[in-house]
Amino acid sequence: MDQTKRPLLIPPEFANYAEKNGVFDMYKKLLEQLIINKPEDPIAFLIEQLKRENDDVPQVIILGPPASGKRSIAKLVCAKTRAAHLTMENLVAEAEVDVKEQAEQFISRKQAVPDRLWLRIIQSRMKLFDCVKKGWVLEGFPQTRDQAQVLQENGIYPKHCIILEAPDTVFIERAAGKRFDRVTGDVYHTTFDWPTSSIVQARLEEVVGNTEEEIVNRLVNYHRYIDGIRRCFSTVFKTINADQPKADVFSQAYTFLCSQPRTNAPHTPRIILLGPTGSGKGVQAALLASKYNIVKVSCGQLIKQAIVDEKKSGLAAKNYIEKHFPIPDNIVMSILKERLSQLDCVTRGWVLHGYPRTRDQGEQLQRAGFTPNRIFFLDVPNDSVLERLTLRRTDPVTGDRFHLLYNPPLSLEVKERLEQHPTDNEDEVRRRLAMYHLEVEELGDLYVDGQHVNADQDPHTVFECLESVIVNPLPKRF
């Protein structure tokens, strides 16, 4: 890049490539694995790590008091994500023979299995193909802070930890009606979740250890340790109210699992605001640019500026404007490309509104290397748009803008001299709305990660919705 040229034009390809392929996060994960595993041959180890097809798999711990629904939620999560379901029972049953015998000896004597033995069992299980390839959901473990720390010390740390909680009286009531199907391993309840099959009903058994006294003792033990466990997983845990229908608990749990932690990777915002005329794109772009010091890019303003500066592309666009013809996409793209390649846009990021209006324009933008990392569709009903635009007026003397409903002039003199802009008449607004709705479906197909925001509310409320999506990673798709 020649630094003597002004303005400096920086191609966007490198930043797009690094962000798309998670280069920064890849380095971070490789260093973490080196520190955790301490291999004798670091190079061979790193090569083996890079050969893995997918390292972004679920790694979930689900905890909660007895009868909180851990088993049901874990099964639903595994069915949705195809991850391996790990319980304390099947971990022991599937362990290597010598380790299994040691664990069963402790269990038969009703003694606690040592933490280091649990570690051996869990480590060997998580090295198997299904856990590596599809991820894992660990149910009901760890049960103490010491167990959580042992896992952490050996590099086993979940991406998400779900803790199910409710009043103790709820769990005592649930435990009394809990029934177990020994054939399938499913858990039912006499009141809340009774099976429809008479065959299944006939083979259900009461769960051992579910008397009221035993449940109370287990609840006391749970509350003794849960705060310490919560501190161990303070950055990845979420508490969910278990005293609600199972479908609602799972919905909240799955939404949490789809969330991703914030990354330390450099992030340059590249935002596109789409929406019908009058949806507030310009207002939201100005708010975002002001708060986050990113460049506000208005396609319409760029074209006007290019005409004023008598640039070649501007003069070409002027001919079409004077004849009331639409400006060809290649002319608009040349004006836009020049602006988005400048140093401030590349280093600080940009928020673009007024473009693209069609799928072809969006594809041209991507081919030029300007791939957005946040896309918002500002949804506003047609009636609200008509109310916003057709009642706008301008004072030709002062240049002040008013709205006959929301911001009327204070004096009759000013009201009488107000004028309506030609583009704000009802027929013209309806025409622009029709054009937008004709193209928005294809734009939605192009920008599948686009977030729809209800823009028919206070501008600052809309801004908070946009901001929450910009500062947090986009939800993951399983």
CSV table of C-alpha atoms in Angstrom, one decimal:
chain,number,residue,atom,x,y,z
A,1,MET,CA,0.0,0.0,0.0
A,2,ASP,CA,1.4,3.4,-1.0
A,3,GLN,CA,1.1,5.7,2.0
A,4,THR,CA,1.8,8.8,-0.2
A,5,LYS,CA,-1.6,8.4,-1.9
A,6,ARG,CA,-4.7,10.1,-0.4
A,7,PRO,CA,-7.1,8.8,0.5
A,8,LEU,CA,-5.7,5.5,1.5
A,9,LEU,CA,-7.8,2.6,0.2
A,10,ILE,CA,-7.5,-0.6,2.1
A,11,PRO,CA,-8.8,-3.9,0.6
A,12,PRO,CA,-11.2,-5.7,3.1
A,13,GLU,CA,-10.3,-9.3,2.2
A,14,PHE,CA,-7.9,-10.0,5.1
A,15,ALA,CA,-10.2,-8.8,7.9
A,16,ASN,CA,-13.1,-10.8,6.3
A,17,TYR,CA,-11.0,-13.9,6.0
A,18,ALA,CA,-9.7,-13.7,9.6
A,19,GLU,CA,-13.2,-13.2,11.0
A,20,LYS,CA,-14.9,-15.8,8.8
A,21,ASN,CA,-12.4,-18.5,9.7
A,22,GLY,CA,-12.0,-17.5,13.3
A,23,VAL,CA,-8.2,-17.2,13.0
A,24,PHE,CA,-7.7,-15.4,16.3
A,25,ASP,CA,-9.9,-17.9,18.2
A,26,MET,CA,-8.1,-20.8,16.5
A,27,TYR,CA,-4.7,-19.6,17.9
A,28,LYS,CA,-6.3,-19.2,21.3
A,29,LYS,CA,-7.7,-22.7,21.4
A,30,LEU,CA,-4.5,-24.2,20.2
A,31,LEU,CA,-2.5,-22.5,22.9
A,32,GLU,CA,-5.0,-23.6,25.5
A,33,GLN,CA,-4.8,-27.2,24.4
A,34,LEU,CA,-1.0,-27.0,24.5
A,35,ILE,CA,-1.0,-25.8,28.1
A,36,ILE,CA,-3.6,-28.3,29.2
A,37,ASN,CA,-2.1,-31.4,27.5
A,38,LYS,CA,1.6,-30.6,27.6
A,39,PRO,CA,2.4,-33.0,24.7
A,40,GLU,CA,6.0,-34.2,24.2
A,41,ASP,CA,5.8,-33.3,20.5
A,42,PRO,CA,3.9,-30.0,20.3
A,43,ILE,CA,4.1,-29.7,16.5
A,44,ALA,CA,2.5,-33.1,15.9
A,45,PHE,CA,-0.1,-32.4,18.6
A,46,LEU,CA,-1.1,-29.1,17.0
A,47,ILE,CA,-1.3,-30.7,13.5
A,48,GLU,CA,-3.6,-33.4,15.0
A,49,GLN,CA,-5.8,-30.6,16.6
A,50,LEU,CA,-6.0,-28.8,13.2
A,51,LYS,CA,-7.1,-32.0,11.5
A,52,ARG,CA,-10.3,-32.1,13.6
A,53,GLU,CA,-13.3,-31.4,11.4
A,54,ASN,CA,-15.2,-29.5,14.1
A,55,ASP,CA,-14.1,-28.4,17.4
A,56,ASP,CA,-17.1,-26.3,18.1
A,57,VAL,CA,-19.3,-29.0,19.7
A,58,PRO,CA,-21.6,-28.8,22.8
A,59,GLN,CA,-19.8,-29.2,26.2
A,60,VAL,CA,-22.6,-28.8,28.7
A,61,ILE,CA,-23.0,-29.5,32.4
A,62,ILE,CA,-26.6,-29.7,33.9
A,63,LEU,CA,-27.0,-29.5,37.6
A,64,GLY,CA,-29.8,-29.2,40.1
A,65,PRO,CA,-31.4,-30.6,43.2
A,66,PRO,CA,-33.0,-34.1,43.2
A,67,ALA,CA,-36.2,-34.2,41.2
A,68,SER,CA,-35.4,-30.9,39.4
A,69,GLY,CA,-35.7,-32.5,35.9
A,70,LYS,CA,-32.0,-32.8,35.1
A,71,ARG,CA,-32.4,-36.1,33.3
A,72,SER,CA,-35.4,-34.9,31.2
A,73,ILE,CA,-33.6,-31.7,30.1
A,74,ALA,CA,-30.4,-33.5,29.4
A,75,LYS,CA,-32.1,-36.0,27.2
A,76,LEU,CA,-33.9,-33.2,25.3
A,77,VAL,CA,-30.6,-31.4,24.8
A,78,CYS,CA,-28.9,-34.5,23.6
A,79,ALA,CA,-31.7,-35.3,21.2
A,80,LYS,CA,-31.5,-31.7,19.8
A,81,THR,CA,-27.7,-31.4,19.5
A,82,ARG,CA,-26.8,-35.2,19.1
A,83,ALA,CA,-24.3,-34.9,21.9
A,84,ALA,CA,-23.3,-37.8,24.1
A,85,HIS,CA,-25.4,-38.1,27.4
A,86,LEU,CA,-23.1,-38.7,30.3
A,87,THR,CA,-24.6,-39.6,33.7
A,88,MET,CA,-22.8,-40.9,36.8
A,89,GLU,CA,-24.5,-44.3,36.3
A,90,ASN,CA,-23.5,-44.8,32.6
A,91,LEU,CA,-20.0,-43.4,33.2
A,92,VAL,CA,-19.3,-46.1,35.7
A,93,ALA,CA,-21.0,-48.8,33.6
A,94,GLU,CA,-19.0,-47.9,30.5
A,95,ALA,CA,-15.7,-47.5,32.3
A,96,GLU,CA,-12.7,-49.8,31.8
A,97,VAL,CA,-12.9,-53.0,33.7
A,98,ASP,CA,-10.4,-52.2,36.5
A,99,VAL,CA,-11.7,-48.7,37.0
A,100,LYS,CA,-15.3,-49.9,37.0
A,101,GLU,CA,-14.5,-52.5,39.6
A,102,GLN,CA,-12.9,-49.9,41.9
A,103,ALA,CA,-15.9,-47.5,41.6
A,104,GLU,CA,-18.4,-50.3,42.1
A,105,GLN,CA,-16.7,-51.3,45.3
A,106,PHE,CA,-17.1,-47.8,46.8
A,107,ILE,CA,-20.7,-47.7,45.6
A,108,SER,CA,-21.5,-51.1,47.1
A,109,ARG,CA,-20.1,-50.0,50.5
A,110,LYS,CA,-22.2,-46.8,50.1
A,111,GLN,CA,-19.0,-44.7,50.1
A,112,ALA,CA,-18.3,-41.7,48.0
A,113,VAL,CA,-16.2,-42.5,44.9
A,114,PRO,CA,-12.9,-40.6,45.2
A,115,ASP,CA,-12.6,-37.5,43.0
A,116,ARG,CA,-9.4,-38.7,41.3
A,117,LEU,CA,-11.2,-41.9,40.3
A,118,TRP,CA,-14.1,-39.9,38.9
A,119,LEU,CA,-11.5,-37.9,36.9
A,120,ARG,CA,-10.1,-41.0,35.4
A,121,ILE,CA,-13.5,-42.3,34.4
A,122,ILE,CA,-14.6,-39.0,32.9
A,123,GLN,CA,-11.3,-38.3,31.1
A,124,SER,CA,-11.3,-41.7,29.4
A,125,ARG,CA,-15.0,-41.3,28.4
A,126,MET,CA,-14.5,-37.9,26.9
A,127,LYS,CA,-11.7,-39.2,24.7
A,128,LEU,CA,-14.1,-41.5,22.9
A,129,PHE,CA,-15.2,-40.7,19.4
A,130,ASP,CA,-18.8,-39.6,20.1
A,131,CYS,CA,-17.7,-37.0,22.7
A,132,VAL,CA,-14.9,-35.7,20.5
A,133,LYS,CA,-17.0,-35.6,17.4
A,134,LYS,CA,-20.5,-34.6,18.7
A,135,GLY,CA,-19.8,-33.1,22.2
A,136,TRP,CA,-21.2,-34.1,25.6
A,137,VAL,CA,-23.8,-33.3,28.1
A,138,LEU,CA,-22.7,-34.2,31.7
A,139,GLU,CA,-25.7,-34.6,34.0
A,140,GLY,CA,-25.5,-34.2,37.8
A,141,PHE,CA,-21.7,-33.9,38.1
A,142,PRO,CA,-19.7,-32.3,39.8
A,143,GLN,CA,-21.5,-32.5,43.1
A,144,THR,CA,-18.9,-30.6,45.1
A,145,ARG,CA,-16.5,-27.7,44.6
A,146,ASP,CA,-13.5,-30.0,45.0
A,147,GLN,CA,-14.8,-32.2,42.1
A,148,ALA,CA,-15.4,-29.0,39.9
A,149,GLN,CA,-11.8,-27.9,40.6
A,150,VAL,CA,-10.4,-31.3,39.8
A,151,LEU,CA,-12.1,-31.2,36.4
A,152,GLN,CA,-10.8,-27.6,35.8
A,153,GLU,CA,-7.3,-28.5,36.8
A,154,ASN,CA,-7.3,-31.2,34.1
A,155,GLY,CA,-8.7,-29.1,31.3
A,156,ILE,CA,-12.4,-30.2,31.5
A,157,TYR,CA,-14.4,-27.0,31.5
A,158,PRO,CA,-17.9,-26.7,30.1
A,159,LYS,CA,-18.9,-24.1,27.5
A,160,HIS,CA,-22.3,-23.9,29.3
A,161,CYS,CA,-23.5,-24.8,32.7
A,162,ILE,CA,-27.2,-25.0,33.4
A,163,ILE,CA,-28.4,-25.0,37.1
A,164,LEU,CA,-32.1,-25.8,37.6
A,165,GLU,CA,-33.6,-24.3,40.7
A,166,ALA,CA,-37.0,-23.9,42.4
A,167,PRO,CA,-38.4,-23.9,46.0
A,168,ASP,CA,-37.6,-27.1,48.0
A,169,THR,CA,-41.2,-27.8,48.5
A,170,VAL,CA,-41.6,-28.3,44.7
A,171,PHE,CA,-38.9,-30.9,44.6
A,172,ILE,CA,-40.3,-32.8,47.7
A,173,GLU,CA,-43.7,-32.9,46.0
A,174,ARG,CA,-42.1,-34.1,42.7
A,175,ALA,CA,-40.1,-36.8,44.3
A,176,ALA,CA,-43.1,-38.4,45.9
A,177,GLY,CA,-44.7,-39.0,42.5
A,178,LYS,CA,-41.5,-39.9,40.6
A,179,ARG,CA,-41.5,-43.2,38.7
A,180,PHE,CA,-38.6,-45.0,36.8
A,181,ASP,CA,-38.7,-47.1,33.7
A,182,ARG,CA,-35.9,-49.6,34.1
A,183,VAL,CA,-36.2,-50.7,30.4
A,184,THR,CA,-35.7,-47.3,28.8
A,185,GLY,CA,-34.2,-45.3,31.7
A,186,ASP,CA,-36.9,-42.7,31.3
A,187,VAL,CA,-38.4,-40.9,34.3
A,188,TYR,CA,-42.1,-40.2,34.7
A,189,HIS,CA,-44.4,-38.6,37.3
A,190,THR,CA,-47.7,-39.7,38.5
A,191,THR,CA,-49.2,-36.2,38.2
A,192,PHE,CA,-47.2,-34.2,35.7
A,193,ASP,CA,-45.8,-36.7,33.2
A,194,TRP,CA,-47.7,-40.0,33.2
A,195,PRO,CA,-47.0,-42.2,30.1
A,196,THR,CA,-49.9,-43.0,27.8
A,197,SER,CA,-48.9,-46.6,27.1
A,198,SER,CA,-50.4,-49.1,29.6
A,199,ILE,CA,-47.4,-51.4,29.0
A,200,VAL,CA,-45.0,-48.7,30.2
A,201,GLN,CA,-47.3,-47.8,33.1
A,202,ALA,CA,-47.3,-51.4,34.3
A,203,ARG,CA,-43.5,-51.7,34.5
A,204,LEU,CA,-42.8,-48.3,36.2
A,205,GLU,CA,-41.1,-48.5,39.6
A,206,GLU,CA,-40.8,-46.2,42.5
A,207,VAL,CA,-37.4,-44.6,42.8
A,208,VAL,CA,-35.3,-45.8,45.7
A,209,GLY,CA,-34.3,-43.1,48.1
A,210,ASN,CA,-37.2,-40.7,47.3
A,211,THR,CA,-38.9,-40.7,50.7
A,212,GLU,CA,-39.5,-37.2,52.1
A,213,GLU,CA,-36.8,-37.6,54.7
A,214,GLU,CA,-34.2,-38.8,52.2
A,215,ILE,CA,-35.1,-36.0,49.8
A,216,VAL,CA,-34.7,-33.4,52.5
A,217,ASN,CA,-31.3,-34.7,53.4
A,218,ARG,CA,-30.2,-34.6,49.8
A,219,LEU,CA,-31.5,-31.1,49.4
A,220,VAL,CA,-29.5,-30.0,52.4
A,221,ASN,CA,-26.4,-31.6,50.9
A,222,TYR,CA,-27.1,-30.0,47.6
A,223,HIS,CA,-27.4,-26.5,49.1
A,224,ARG,CA,-24.2,-27.0,51.0
A,225,TYR,CA,-22.1,-27.3,47.9
A,226,ILE,CA,-23.9,-25.5,45.1
A,227,ASP,CA,-22.6,-22.0,45.8
A,228,GLY,CA,-19.0,-23.3,45.6
A,229,ILE,CA,-19.8,-25.0,42.3
A,230,ARG,CA,-21.5,-21.9,41.0
A,231,ARG,CA,-18.3,-19.9,41.7
A,232,CYS,CA,-16.2,-22.4,39.8
A,233,PHE,CA,-18.4,-21.9,36.7
A,234,SER,CA,-19.2,-18.2,37.3
A,235,THR,CA,-18.5,-17.2,33.7
A,236,VAL,CA,-20.6,-19.9,31.9
A,237,PHE,CA,-23.6,-20.8,34.2
A,238,LYS,CA,-27.2,-19.8,33.9
A,239,THR,CA,-29.9,-20.5,36.5
A,240,ILE,CA,-33.3,-21.6,35.1
A,241,ASN,CA,-36.5,-21.8,37.0
A,242,ALA,CA,-37.4,-25.5,37.1
A,243,ASP,CA,-40.9,-24.9,38.4
A,244,GLN,CA,-42.6,-24.6,35.0
A,245,PRO,CA,-43.5,-26.9,32.1
A,246,LYS,CA,-40.7,-29.0,30.8
A,247,ALA,CA,-41.0,-27.5,27.3
A,248,ASP,CA,-40.5,-24.0,28.7
A,249,VAL,CA,-37.4,-25.1,30.7
A,250,PHE,CA,-35.9,-26.7,27.6
A,251,SER,CA,-36.7,-23.7,25.5
A,252,GLN,CA,-34.7,-21.4,27.9
A,253,ALA,CA,-31.9,-24.0,28.2
A,254,TYR,CA,-31.6,-24.3,24.5
A,255,THR,CA,-31.6,-20.6,23.9
A,256,PHE,CA,-28.7,-20.4,26.4
A,257,LEU,CA,-26.8,-23.2,24.7
A,258,CYS,CA,-27.1,-21.3,21.4
A,259,SER,CA,-25.5,-18.2,22.9
A,260,GLN,CA,-21.7,-17.9,22.5
A,261,PRO,CA,-19.2,-16.2,24.9
A,262,ARG,CA,-17.6,-13.0,23.9
A,263,THR,CA,-14.3,-13.4,22.1
A,264,ASN,CA,-11.1,-11.4,22.6
A,265,ALA,CA,-10.6,-11.4,18.8
A,266,PRO,CA,-10.4,-7.9,17.2
A,267,HIS,CA,-13.9,-7.0,15.9
A,268,THR,CA,-14.6,-4.3,13.4
A,269,PRO,CA,-18.4,-3.6,13.1
A,270,ARG,CA,-19.8,-3.9,9.6
A,271,ILE,CA,-23.5,-3.2,9.9
A,272,ILE,CA,-26.3,-3.0,7.4
A,273,LEU,CA,-29.7,-1.5,8.3
A,274,LEU,CA,-32.5,-2.6,6.1
A,275,GLY,CA,-36.1,-1.6,6.3
A,276,PRO,CA,-39.0,0.2,4.6
A,277,THR,CA,-38.9,3.9,4.1
A,278,GLY,CA,-39.6,5.7,7.3
A,279,SER,CA,-38.5,2.8,9.5
A,280,GLY,CA,-35.8,4.9,11.2
A,281,LYS,CA,-32.7,3.6,9.5
A,282,GLY,CA,-31.0,7.0,9.5
A,283,VAL,CA,-31.8,7.7,13.1
A,284,GLN,CA,-30.4,4.3,14.3
A,285,ALA,CA,-27.3,4.6,12.1
A,286,ALA,CA,-26.6,8.0,13.7
A,287,LEU,CA,-27.0,6.6,17.2
A,288,LEU,CA,-24.7,3.7,16.5
A,289,ALA,CA,-22.1,5.9,14.8
A,290,SER,CA,-22.2,8.4,17.8
A,291,LYS,CA,-21.9,5.8,20.5
A,292,TYR,CA,-19.4,3.4,19.0
A,293,ASN,CA,-17.3,5.8,16.8
A,294,ILE,CA,-18.0,3.9,13.6
A,295,VAL,CA,-18.6,5.6,10.2
A,296,LYS,CA,-22.2,6.3,9.2
A,297,VAL,CA,-22.5,5.6,5.5
A,298,SER,CA,-25.6,6.8,3.7
A,299,CYS,CA,-25.8,5.7,0.1
A,300,GLY,CA,-28.0,8.6,-0.9
A,301,GLN,CA,-25.6,11.1,0.7
A,302,LEU,CA,-22.6,9.5,-1.0
A,303,ILE,CA,-24.2,9.9,-4.4
A,304,LYS,CA,-25.1,13.6,-3.7
A,305,GLN,CA,-21.5,14.2,-2.5
A,306,ALA,CA,-20.0,12.6,-5.6
A,307,ILE,CA,-22.1,14.9,-7.8
A,308,VAL,CA,-21.1,18.0,-5.8
A,309,ASP,CA,-17.4,17.0,-6.0
A,310,GLU,CA,-17.8,16.4,-9.8
A,311,LYS,CA,-16.3,13.0,-9.6
A,312,LYS,CA,-16.6,10.8,-12.7
A,313,SER,CA,-19.0,8.4,-11.0
A,314,GLY,CA,-21.0,11.3,-9.6
A,315,LEU,CA,-21.4,12.9,-13.0
A,316,ALA,CA,-22.5,9.6,-14.5
A,317,ALA,CA,-25.1,9.3,-11.8
A,318,LYS,CA,-26.2,12.9,-12.3
A,319,ASN,CA,-27.3,12.1,-15.9
A,320,TYR,CA,-29.7,9.4,-14.6
A,321,ILE,CA,-31.0,11.6,-11.8
A,322,GLU,CA,-31.8,14.5,-14.2
A,323,LYS,CA,-33.8,12.1,-16.4
A,324,HIS,CA,-35.6,10.5,-13.4
A,325,PHE,CA,-34.1,7.1,-14.2
A,326,PRO,CA,-32.7,4.7,-11.6
A,327,ILE,CA,-28.9,4.8,-11.2
A,328,PRO,CA,-27.3,1.6,-12.5
A,329,ASP,CA,-25.9,-0.6,-9.8
A,330,ASN,CA,-22.3,-0.5,-11.1
A,331,ILE,CA,-22.2,3.3,-10.7
A,332,VAL,CA,-23.6,3.1,-7.2
A,333,MET,CA,-21.2,0.3,-6.3
A,334,SER,CA,-18.2,2.3,-7.5
A,335,ILE,CA,-19.1,5.2,-5.3
A,336,LEU,CA,-19.8,3.0,-2.3
A,337,LYS,CA,-16.7,0.9,-2.8
A,338,GLU,CA,-14.5,3.9,-2.7
A,339,ARG,CA,-16.0,5.1,0.6
A,340,LEU,CA,-15.9,1.7,2.4
A,341,SER,CA,-12.3,1.2,1.4
A,342,GLN,CA,-11.1,4.3,3.1
A,343,LEU,CA,-9.0,4.1,6.3
A,344,ASP,CA,-11.6,5.2,8.7
A,345,CYS,CA,-14.2,2.6,7.5
A,346,VAL,CA,-11.6,-0.2,7.6
A,347,THR,CA,-10.2,0.5,11.0
A,348,ARG,CA,-13.3,1.8,12.9
A,349,GLY,CA,-16.1,-0.1,11.0
A,350,TRP,CA,-19.2,1.2,9.3
A,351,VAL,CA,-23.0,1.2,9.5
A,352,LEU,CA,-24.6,1.4,6.0
A,353,HIS,CA,-28.2,2.3,5.3
A,354,GLY,CA,-30.1,2.9,2.1
A,355,TYR,CA,-28.2,0.1,0.4
A,356,PRO,CA,-28.7,-2.7,-0.7
A,357,ARG,CA,-32.2,-2.5,-1.9
A,358,THR,CA,-32.2,-5.7,-3.9
A,359,ARG,CA,-30.6,-9.1,-3.7
A,360,ASP,CA,-28.4,-8.3,-6.7
A,361,GLN,CA,-27.0,-5.3,-5.0
A,362,GLY,CA,-26.3,-7.3,-1.8
A,363,GLU,CA,-24.4,-9.9,-3.9
A,364,GLN,CA,-22.4,-7.2,-5.6
A,365,LEU,CA,-21.5,-5.8,-2.2
A,366,GLN,CA,-20.3,-9.3,-1.0
A,367,ARG,CA,-18.3,-9.9,-4.2
A,368,ALA,CA,-16.5,-6.6,-3.6
A,369,GLY,CA,-15.4,-8.0,-0.2
A,370,PHE,CA,-17.7,-5.8,2.0
A,371,THR,CA,-19.4,-8.6,3.9
A,372,PRO,CA,-21.5,-7.3,6.8
A,373,ASN,CA,-21.2,-9.1,10.2
A,374,ARG,CA,-24.5,-7.7,11.5
A,375,ILE,CA,-27.7,-7.3,9.5
A,376,PHE,CA,-30.9,-5.8,10.9
A,377,PHE,CA,-34.3,-5.7,9.3
A,378,LEU,CA,-36.3,-2.8,10.9
A,379,ASP,CA,-39.9,-4.0,10.8
A,380,VAL,CA,-42.6,-1.4,10.8
A,381,PRO,CA,-46.3,-1.8,9.7
A,382,ASN,CA,-47.3,0.1,6.6
A,383,ASP,CA,-49.9,2.1,8.6
A,384,SER,CA,-47.2,3.3,11.0
A,385,VAL,CA,-45.0,4.3,8.1
A,386,LEU,CA,-47.8,6.3,6.5
A,387,GLU,CA,-48.5,8.0,9.8
A,388,ARG,CA,-44.8,8.9,10.2
A,389,LEU,CA,-44.1,10.2,6.7
A,390,THR,CA,-47.3,11.8,5.4
A,391,LEU,CA,-47.7,14.0,8.5
A,392,ARG,CA,-44.2,15.4,8.3
A,393,ARG,CA,-43.8,19.0,7.5
A,394,THR,CA,-41.0,21.5,7.0
A,395,ASP,CA,-40.9,25.3,7.8
A,396,PRO,CA,-39.5,26.9,4.7
A,397,VAL,CA,-38.4,30.0,6.7
A,398,THR,CA,-36.4,28.3,9.5
A,399,GLY,CA,-35.8,24.9,8.0
A,400,ASP,CA,-37.2,23.3,11.2
A,401,ARG,CA,-39.0,20.0,10.8
A,402,PHE,CA,-42.3,19.1,12.5
A,403,HIS,CA,-44.8,16.3,12.7
A,404,LEU,CA,-48.5,17.2,12.9
A,405,LEU,CA,-49.2,14.4,15.4
A,406,TYR,CA,-46.0,14.0,17.5
A,407,ASN,CA,-44.2,17.3,17.2
A,408,PRO,CA,-46.7,20.0,16.1
A,409,PRO,CA,-45.6,23.7,15.8
A,410,LEU,CA,-46.4,25.9,18.8
A,411,SER,CA,-47.8,28.8,16.9
A,412,LEU,CA,-50.6,29.1,14.2
A,413,GLU,CA,-48.3,31.3,12.1
A,414,VAL,CA,-45.7,28.6,11.8
A,415,LYS,CA,-48.4,25.9,11.2
A,416,GLU,CA,-49.9,27.9,8.3
A,417,ARG,CA,-46.6,28.2,6.4
A,418,LEU,CA,-45.5,24.5,6.8
A,419,GLU,CA,-44.9,22.6,3.6
A,420,GLN,CA,-44.9,18.9,2.8
A,421,HIS,CA,-42.0,17.4,0.9
A,422,PRO,CA,-43.1,15.9,-2.5
A,423,THR,CA,-41.8,12.5,-1.5
A,424,ASP,CA,-43.9,12.4,1.6
A,425,ASN,CA,-47.3,12.4,-0.2
A,426,GLU,CA,-49.3,9.2,0.4
A,427,ASP,CA,-49.1,7.8,-3.2
A,428,GLU,CA,-45.3,8.2,-3.3
A,429,VAL,CA,-44.9,6.5,0.2
A,430,ARG,CA,-47.1,3.6,-0.8
A,431,ARG,CA,-45.1,3.2,-4.0
A,432,ARG,CA,-41.8,3.0,-2.0
A,433,LEU,CA,-43.4,0.6,0.5
A,434,ALA,CA,-44.5,-1.7,-2.4
A,435,MET,CA,-41.0,-1.7,-3.8
A,436,TYR,CA,-39.4,-2.6,-0.5
A,437,HIS,CA,-41.9,-5.5,0.2
A,438,LEU,CA,-41.2,-6.8,-3.3
A,439,GLU,CA,-37.5,-7.2,-2.6
A,440,VAL,CA,-37.3,-7.9,1.2
A,441,GLU,CA,-38.0,-11.6,0.9
A,442,GLU,CA,-35.0,-12.2,-1.4
A,443,LEU,CA,-32.8,-10.0,0.8
A,444,GLY,CA,-33.9,-12.2,3.7
A,445,ASP,CA,-32.8,-15.3,1.8
A,446,LEU,CA,-29.4,-13.6,1.1
A,447,TYR,CA,-28.9,-12.5,4.7
A,448,VAL,CA,-29.9,-15.6,6.6
A,449,ASP,CA,-28.3,-14.3,9.8
A,450,GLY,CA,-30.3,-11.1,9.6
A,451,GLN,CA,-32.0,-10.1,12.9
A,452,HIS,CA,-35.6,-8.7,12.7
A,453,VAL,CA,-36.2,-5.8,15.1
A,454,ASN,CA,-39.6,-4.3,15.9
A,455,ALA,CA,-38.9,-0.6,14.9
A,456,ASP,CA,-42.5,0.5,15.7
A,457,GLN,CA,-41.5,1.8,19.1
A,458,ASP,CA,-39.4,4.5,20.8
A,459,PRO,CA,-36.1,5.0,18.9
A,460,HIS,CA,-34.0,4.5,22.0
A,461,THR,CA,-35.8,1.2,22.7
A,462,VAL,CA,-35.0,0.1,19.1
A,463,PHE,CA,-31.4,1.2,19.6
A,464,GLU,CA,-31.1,-1.0,22.7
A,465,CYS,CA,-32.3,-4.0,20.7
A,466,LEU,CA,-29.7,-3.3,18.0
A,467,GLU,CA,-26.9,-2.7,20.6
A,468,SER,CA,-27.5,-6.0,22.4
A,469,VAL,CA,-27.0,-8.0,19.2
A,470,ILE,CA,-24.0,-5.9,18.1
A,471,VAL,CA,-22.0,-6.3,21.4
A,472,ASN,CA,-22.8,-10.0,21.8
A,473,PRO,CA,-21.9,-12.9,19.4
A,474,LEU,CA,-24.6,-14.2,17.1
A,475,PRO,CA,-26.4,-17.3,18.4
A,476,LYS,CA,-24.9,-20.6,17.3
A,477,ARG,CA,-26.8,-23.0,15.0
A,478,PHE,CA,-26.8,-26.7,16.0
